[in-house]
Amino acid sequence: MITLSVNGQEHKYDGDPSLPLLWFLRDEAGLPGTKFGCGEALCGACTVHVNGEAVRSCAVQMSDAAGKSVVTIEGLDPHGNHPVQRAWRAVNVPQCGFCQAGQIMQAAALLKQTPNPTDAQIHTAMAGNICRCGCYQRIEAAVRIAATGV
Amino acid sequence: MTHIDKSDSGPSVQPMVENVSRRAWLKGVVASGSLIVAASVLPRGAMAAWKTGADAMPHGTVSDPHVFVAIDKDGIVTIVAHRSEMGTGSKTSLPMVVADEMSADWSRCRVVQAPGDEVKYGNQDTDGSRSLRHFVQPMRQCGAAARLMLEMAAAKRLGVDVSEVEAINHEVVHRHSGRSFGFGELAAEAAALPTPAPDQIRLKDPNSFRYIGTGSVPIVDLFGITTGTATYGADVRLPGMKYAVILRPPVLGSKVKSFDASAALKLPGVEKVMEVKGWDWPAKFQPLGGVAVIARNTGMAIKGRDALKVVWTESPHAVYDSDKFREEMLATSRKPGKTVRNEGDIDAAMKSAAKVISAEYYVPQFAHAPMEPPVATAWVRDGMAEVWAPVQSPGGTHDDLCKTLGLPYDKVKVNVTLLGGAFGRKSKCDFALEAALLSQALNAPVRVQWTREDDIQHDFYHAPAVERIEAALDGNNKVVGWRHRNVAPSLFSTFMPDPKYQQPLEYSMGQVDLPFEIANIRCEVGEAAAHSRIGWFRSVRNVPNTFATQCFVAELAHELGRDPKEMLLELIGAPRIVDPRKTTVDLWNYGDPFETYPIDTGRLRGVVELVAEKAGWGRNLPAGHGMGIAVQRCFLSYVATVVEVAVDEKGNISVPRVDTAIDCGFFVNPERIVSQIEGAAIMGLTVAKHSAVTFKNGVPQQGNFNDYPVVRIDEAPRATHVYIVPNGWDVPSAGVGEPATAPFAPAFCNAIFAATQKRIRSLPVGDQISL
Ligand code: FES
Ligand code: FES
């Protein structure tokens, strides 16, 4: 039995310990905000925070998540009002929106570590998150707005 | 119009549209440097209307407010979005049209997504950049009819003539007395009225629009998307639901011969392995078949699938090799093909030419790769089927489900989730049919998830193409002859025995609709068989045709020592209507009447001149930089792009700036037009720089974002500027979702040439200019 905390709540998992955390979150814990885009740590759609760090949940096995504290997009802010979420709304970032949970989780982790990132730092931190619709110009603008306060 | 009481169950409603402060809002749009060009033309007739092909589409259009609008007694207006939302914003823009016409306050409106039911809602096939083009008029009528019904209800209460009252900002006001009733107060009485006859309905004066044309309304799912609570295809969870993935035949036309599931079934959480039915090719959108693994969650189903051993039957398509196929297409393009447009005498023009210039272009096959891979949930039970899926055509999905399951119309329900991108892929509902067939077999709700590998290796691909263009020049270096041969497998091979030639719908996207003023023109198509499922990708055949045509113009300019933009304008010629119908075999005008949407070279020139001016065409550039330009009439809009590239000493290419001008007729939501064009620049850059799915022995060689790369934030254009040509209601609305993808690749490659003198004739650019 694996025990982990997700968005402040304790969860238990009794299945194959090699299962990627992503599928536990989505299919077992009922938290579908974290998205599946590639399964190979190539797109960032599945980004969550594990012990405060942005990771690709498709590349974290349940055995490695045991005892850890996981935060998903659903738990980023109790009212959905994290500065990054507000900034995303201020510039109407999303097109289809599918990548955005991952983008927001990645940006939130970036700003926690680097409150005032340079363009290059934004690019480096966000380059693992694909947006096939091509919202990058607004993603970059939103990260800057979140950094400076909406 | 419907009245909802608190006690009514009503349609399930979504969170209220969020108010975002206009200041913060504008900051974003302005930061992007995009703007609407100041109006030079004032809107003319407010009541002008145009004919579209909408009514020739299956189930045509519906504009009845009883179908689209519901008001509760607190005044909350619920508006139905009947087109699928895949990122273009139509779920916001069309209901916003209704709200504006009915004088509703958007902050008191909600939007609900319609299920697939074209009998009720009219055509729902969200494809072909048609949503606004075909439904802005019906939705204006719908809103205007709802407004009139509310006004009639108020007039009746007051015992006055309806002309004495007016709907303003969510209430109806009696002009004389100032008495007013909120929409909620009038809801029940208004809903009881019959829909007014069309000749009673009065559309608003566009000058009084509050939302249309302003770009001030955030998308309706913004809060849900940013909090992870918006529902996409994979987010529906039913009690007792099974999770499935399918191993599909690696080569088109193969079937399961035998399989060994013993290793898969030993894995914890793997519940069942079973064969799923596949159809013989061609089979429209019917499933490919294969072996399904069912497990307690998707992750275990994938692990189970990895452990399967399957023997497949042989397929004639195992000969398919992309490199060989390209050589075959090239050879075909050097021989005469079938003539599909013939004007003047091209042979004589070629013979008497002082000079003939020719070039051959190649655009490979590529996959859509929407961020959300195909996925669907189905529950088939008690002679009924219900599906939850991100489909572009819920009506078509509904019909295909009826056919596949043998169920009558009213026993099938298709619930449309948000689409996590689509680009044409989700017009094909094979994934929804798979889920339904599995649910039927397992007698349980089932979700079928495609992995990224499934998506890239079993797509309905954008067809590869070879394009050969020859121009005849006279003694004064004037272009007097143009021959364009286009060789590509046809998407119709998905629907019928392979026609092996591009069809009118295909060659009318950028080949025979050539808007150039040249005396002798011949367009030909050459034979090419399909060996994979062929579909349509954003901009469709405009991608290869625009690439060839617009690169060739720049090549001519270089050859003649001319400026590419001036060369382009000279070839377009004087402002006029180009009508190739008489000289073309079945010109397809995107399904719309030519009279409404002619080929107007004045508008084409307009976007070229506008974008050139805004981009600073001809300005001094730093060393290693270059600018390229391209234009296309695409999905009935006119769109021109200038790309600036910077190439470093190692041959790495970056894009400091993109400028795009679009003339799309009357427009509703400029903010979403800007976002579509920003996105098209990035998708265009991906197509130009990276995209290729190549086959060996019939098997696609790419499978995920490592070998099928897409542009990421660090490679994206540094700034994309968008200019929208203002138009009144007298200029018919045209497509927006697709057009801007087409001119990007040629503008980009023309810019590379300007920077490096290296000509790219084959996509993707990849490392062709790397040192
Ligand atoms: S799904 Fe995990 S990175 Fe793509
Ligand atoms: S908004 Fe569609 S993938 Fe990013």
Short mmCIF file of C-alpha atoms in Angstrom, two decimals, chain B residues 114-341:
data_model
loop_
_atom_site.label_atom_id
_atom_site.label_comp_id
_atom_site.label_asym_id
_atom_site.label_seq_id
_atom_site.Cartn_x
_atom_site.Cartn_y
_atom_site.Cartn_z
CA ALA B 114 -25.16 21.31 -27.23
CA PRO B 115 -25.02 17.56 -27.67
CA GLY B 116 -24.87 16.24 -31.22
CA ASP B 117 -28.33 16.80 -32.66
CA GLU B 118 -28.33 18.44 -36.05
CA VAL B 119 -32.06 17.96 -36.49
CA LYS B 120 -32.49 20.34 -33.58
CA TYR B 121 -29.51 22.71 -33.90
CA GLY B 122 -28.63 22.64 -37.57
CA ASN B 123 -25.22 21.70 -38.90
CA GLN B 124 -22.61 21.16 -36.20
CA ASP B 125 -19.66 20.05 -38.30
CA THR B 126 -17.00 22.32 -36.82
CA ASP B 127 -14.61 22.22 -39.70
CA GLY B 128 -13.64 24.22 -42.74
CA SER B 129 -13.41 27.52 -40.83
CA ARG B 130 -17.18 27.72 -41.08
CA SER B 131 -18.55 28.49 -37.61
CA LEU B 132 -18.73 32.26 -37.80
CA ARG B 133 -18.98 32.32 -41.57
CA HIS B 134 -22.12 30.19 -41.60
CA PHE B 135 -23.67 31.08 -38.28
CA VAL B 136 -23.11 34.76 -37.64
CA GLN B 137 -26.32 35.52 -39.55
CA PRO B 138 -28.52 32.80 -37.96
CA MET B 139 -27.21 33.76 -34.51
CA ARG B 140 -27.92 37.44 -35.08
CA GLN B 141 -31.44 36.49 -36.15
CA CYS B 142 -31.78 34.27 -33.11
CA GLY B 143 -30.78 37.06 -30.74
CA ALA B 144 -32.94 39.60 -32.51
CA ALA B 145 -35.94 37.28 -32.33
CA ALA B 146 -35.35 36.72 -28.61
CA ARG B 147 -35.15 40.47 -28.09
CA LEU B 148 -38.41 40.98 -29.93
CA MET B 149 -40.14 38.31 -27.86
CA LEU B 150 -39.01 39.99 -24.65
CA GLU B 151 -40.18 43.34 -25.98
CA MET B 152 -43.54 41.86 -26.97
CA ALA B 153 -43.96 40.40 -23.48
CA ALA B 154 -43.22 43.79 -21.91
CA ALA B 155 -45.52 45.64 -24.30
CA LYS B 156 -48.32 43.26 -23.49
CA ARG B 157 -47.87 43.83 -19.77
CA LEU B 158 -47.99 47.57 -20.26
CA GLY B 159 -50.77 47.42 -22.81
CA VAL B 160 -48.72 49.45 -25.27
CA ASP B 161 -47.47 48.86 -28.79
CA VAL B 162 -44.23 46.96 -29.05
CA SER B 163 -42.65 49.91 -30.85
CA GLU B 164 -42.83 51.86 -27.59
CA VAL B 165 -40.49 49.57 -25.71
CA GLU B 166 -36.87 48.70 -26.18
CA ALA B 167 -34.55 46.07 -24.79
CA ILE B 168 -31.49 47.69 -23.23
CA ASN B 169 -28.90 45.98 -21.09
CA HIS B 170 -30.89 43.01 -19.85
CA GLU B 171 -34.17 44.82 -19.37
CA VAL B 172 -36.99 46.11 -21.49
CA VAL B 173 -37.71 49.80 -21.03
CA HIS B 174 -40.89 51.72 -21.89
CA ARG B 175 -39.49 54.81 -23.53
CA HIS B 176 -42.29 57.12 -22.53
CA SER B 177 -42.79 56.22 -18.88
CA GLY B 178 -39.34 54.88 -18.13
CA ARG B 179 -40.92 51.76 -16.64
CA SER B 180 -38.77 48.70 -17.08
CA PHE B 181 -38.82 44.95 -16.61
CA GLY B 182 -35.81 42.73 -16.19
CA PHE B 183 -35.36 39.85 -18.62
CA GLY B 184 -36.03 37.44 -15.73
CA GLU B 185 -39.41 39.03 -15.01
CA LEU B 186 -40.42 38.65 -18.64
CA ALA B 187 -38.91 35.22 -19.19
CA ALA B 188 -42.02 33.09 -18.75
CA GLU B 189 -44.25 35.31 -20.87
CA ALA B 190 -41.65 35.74 -23.61
CA ALA B 191 -40.97 32.01 -23.71
CA ALA B 192 -44.66 31.33 -24.25
CA LEU B 193 -44.68 33.39 -27.47
CA PRO B 194 -44.21 31.78 -30.86
CA THR B 195 -40.99 32.60 -32.70
CA PRO B 196 -41.58 35.83 -34.64
CA ALA B 197 -41.68 35.59 -38.41
CA PRO B 198 -38.45 36.61 -40.13
CA ASP B 199 -40.00 39.77 -41.59
CA GLN B 200 -40.86 40.98 -38.08
CA ILE B 201 -37.30 40.62 -36.86
CA ARG B 202 -35.15 43.71 -36.90
CA LEU B 203 -31.39 43.37 -36.63
CA LYS B 204 -29.53 45.93 -34.56
CA ASP B 205 -27.60 48.78 -36.04
CA PRO B 206 -23.97 47.59 -35.86
CA ASN B 207 -23.07 50.93 -34.27
CA SER B 208 -24.96 49.85 -31.19
CA PHE B 209 -23.13 46.57 -30.70
CA ARG B 210 -21.74 46.23 -27.22
CA TYR B 211 -19.63 43.08 -27.70
CA ILE B 212 -19.47 42.26 -31.39
CA GLY B 213 -16.31 43.63 -32.89
CA THR B 214 -14.84 44.78 -29.60
CA GLY B 215 -12.80 41.81 -28.40
CA SER B 216 -13.70 42.66 -24.81
CA VAL B 217 -15.13 39.27 -23.83
CA PRO B 218 -12.92 36.57 -22.32
CA ILE B 219 -13.54 32.99 -23.47
CA VAL B 220 -16.31 31.28 -21.53
CA ASP B 221 -14.15 28.42 -20.24
CA LEU B 222 -11.33 30.63 -19.03
CA PHE B 223 -11.86 29.97 -15.34
CA GLY B 224 -12.36 26.24 -15.86
CA ILE B 225 -9.28 25.94 -18.01
CA THR B 226 -7.05 27.81 -15.59
CA THR B 227 -8.26 25.80 -12.60
CA GLY B 228 -8.25 22.36 -14.20
CA THR B 229 -12.01 22.01 -13.92
CA ALA B 230 -12.95 22.33 -17.60
CA THR B 231 -14.03 19.00 -19.05
CA TYR B 232 -12.10 17.51 -21.97
CA GLY B 233 -12.57 14.15 -23.64
CA ALA B 234 -10.69 12.12 -21.06
CA ASP B 235 -12.19 13.86 -18.06
CA VAL B 236 -15.55 12.09 -18.00
CA ARG B 237 -15.71 9.35 -15.39
CA LEU B 238 -18.66 7.02 -15.12
CA PRO B 239 -19.42 4.53 -12.36
CA GLY B 240 -17.84 1.16 -13.12
CA MET B 241 -15.97 2.58 -16.09
CA LYS B 242 -13.30 0.44 -17.79
CA TYR B 243 -10.07 1.92 -19.11
CA ALA B 244 -8.89 0.71 -22.49
CA VAL B 245 -6.10 1.20 -24.97
CA ILE B 246 -5.91 -0.52 -28.34
CA LEU B 247 -2.97 -1.91 -30.27
CA ARG B 248 -3.80 -1.09 -33.89
CA PRO B 249 -2.33 -2.60 -37.06
CA PRO B 250 1.08 -1.04 -37.78
CA VAL B 251 0.39 -1.01 -41.53
CA LEU B 252 -2.85 0.23 -43.04
CA GLY B 253 -4.91 -2.74 -44.25
CA SER B 254 -3.44 -5.30 -41.86
CA LYS B 255 -5.66 -7.23 -39.48
CA VAL B 256 -5.10 -9.30 -36.38
CA LYS B 257 -4.02 -12.82 -37.36
CA SER B 258 -3.40 -14.06 -33.85
CA PHE B 259 -2.36 -12.66 -30.49
CA ASP B 260 -0.84 -13.81 -27.25
CA ALA B 261 -2.11 -11.97 -24.19
CA SER B 262 -0.60 -14.17 -21.50
CA ALA B 263 2.12 -11.73 -20.40
CA ALA B 264 -0.31 -8.81 -20.44
CA LEU B 265 -2.86 -10.64 -18.34
CA LYS B 266 -0.26 -11.39 -15.66
CA LEU B 267 0.13 -7.68 -14.89
CA PRO B 268 -1.73 -6.43 -11.84
CA GLY B 269 -4.77 -4.40 -12.79
CA VAL B 270 -5.03 -5.75 -16.34
CA GLU B 271 -8.54 -7.15 -16.57
CA LYS B 272 -9.13 -8.28 -20.10
CA VAL B 273 -7.63 -8.49 -23.58
CA MET B 274 -9.85 -8.76 -26.62
CA GLU B 275 -9.86 -8.25 -30.33
CA VAL B 276 -11.75 -5.23 -31.67
CA LYS B 277 -13.33 -5.14 -35.06
CA GLY B 278 -11.60 -3.37 -37.92
CA TRP B 279 -13.06 -2.37 -41.26
CA ASP B 280 -11.65 -2.99 -44.72
CA TRP B 281 -10.06 0.07 -46.23
CA PRO B 282 -11.45 2.54 -47.32
CA ALA B 283 -13.89 2.83 -44.48
CA LYS B 284 -14.43 6.55 -43.84
CA PHE B 285 -14.06 6.92 -40.06
CA GLN B 286 -14.60 3.31 -39.06
CA PRO B 287 -12.04 1.90 -36.62
CA LEU B 288 -8.84 0.24 -37.77
CA GLY B 289 -9.38 -2.66 -35.38
CA GLY B 290 -6.72 -4.38 -33.31
CA VAL B 291 -6.37 -5.75 -29.83
CA ALA B 292 -7.75 -3.92 -26.79
CA VAL B 293 -6.37 -4.11 -23.28
CA ILE B 294 -8.76 -3.25 -20.49
CA ALA B 295 -7.44 -2.38 -17.05
CA ARG B 296 -8.25 -0.63 -13.79
CA ASN B 297 -6.63 2.53 -15.10
CA THR B 298 -5.17 3.80 -18.36
CA GLY B 299 -1.59 3.44 -17.18
CA MET B 300 -1.98 -0.29 -16.54
CA ALA B 301 -3.78 -0.73 -19.85
CA ILE B 302 -0.75 0.82 -21.58
CA LYS B 303 1.62 -1.49 -19.69
CA GLY B 304 -0.57 -4.43 -20.66
CA ARG B 305 -0.48 -3.39 -24.26
CA ASP B 306 3.32 -3.18 -24.20
CA ALA B 307 3.32 -6.84 -23.19
CA LEU B 308 1.09 -8.04 -26.04
CA LYS B 309 2.35 -10.21 -28.87
CA VAL B 310 0.32 -9.82 -32.02
CA VAL B 311 0.77 -11.36 -35.47
CA TRP B 312 -0.73 -9.23 -38.22
CA THR B 313 -1.93 -10.22 -41.67
CA GLU B 314 -0.02 -8.87 -44.65
CA SER B 315 -1.09 -5.69 -46.37
CA PRO B 316 -0.44 -4.37 -49.87
CA HIS B 317 0.45 -1.04 -48.22
CA ALA B 318 3.59 -2.58 -46.67
CA VAL B 319 5.38 -1.40 -49.83
CA TYR B 320 4.89 2.22 -48.79
CA ASP B 321 8.18 4.04 -48.43
CA SER B 322 8.09 7.83 -48.22
CA ASP B 323 11.43 8.41 -49.96
CA LYS B 324 10.54 6.16 -52.87
CA PHE B 325 7.08 7.65 -53.05
CA ARG B 326 8.55 11.13 -53.26
CA GLU B 327 10.70 10.08 -56.23
CA GLU B 328 7.64 8.59 -57.93
CA MET B 329 5.64 11.76 -57.39
CA LEU B 330 8.54 13.82 -58.72
CA ALA B 331 8.70 11.68 -61.89
CA THR B 332 4.93 12.04 -62.31
CA SER B 333 5.17 15.80 -61.97
CA ARG B 334 7.54 15.92 -64.95
CA LYS B 335 4.93 14.39 -67.25
CA PRO B 336 1.65 15.90 -68.36
CA GLY B 337 -1.19 15.19 -65.96
CA LYS B 338 -4.94 15.69 -66.01
CA THR B 339 -5.81 19.29 -66.86
CA VAL B 340 -8.08 20.91 -64.30
CA ARG B 341 -7.78 24.55 -65.36
#
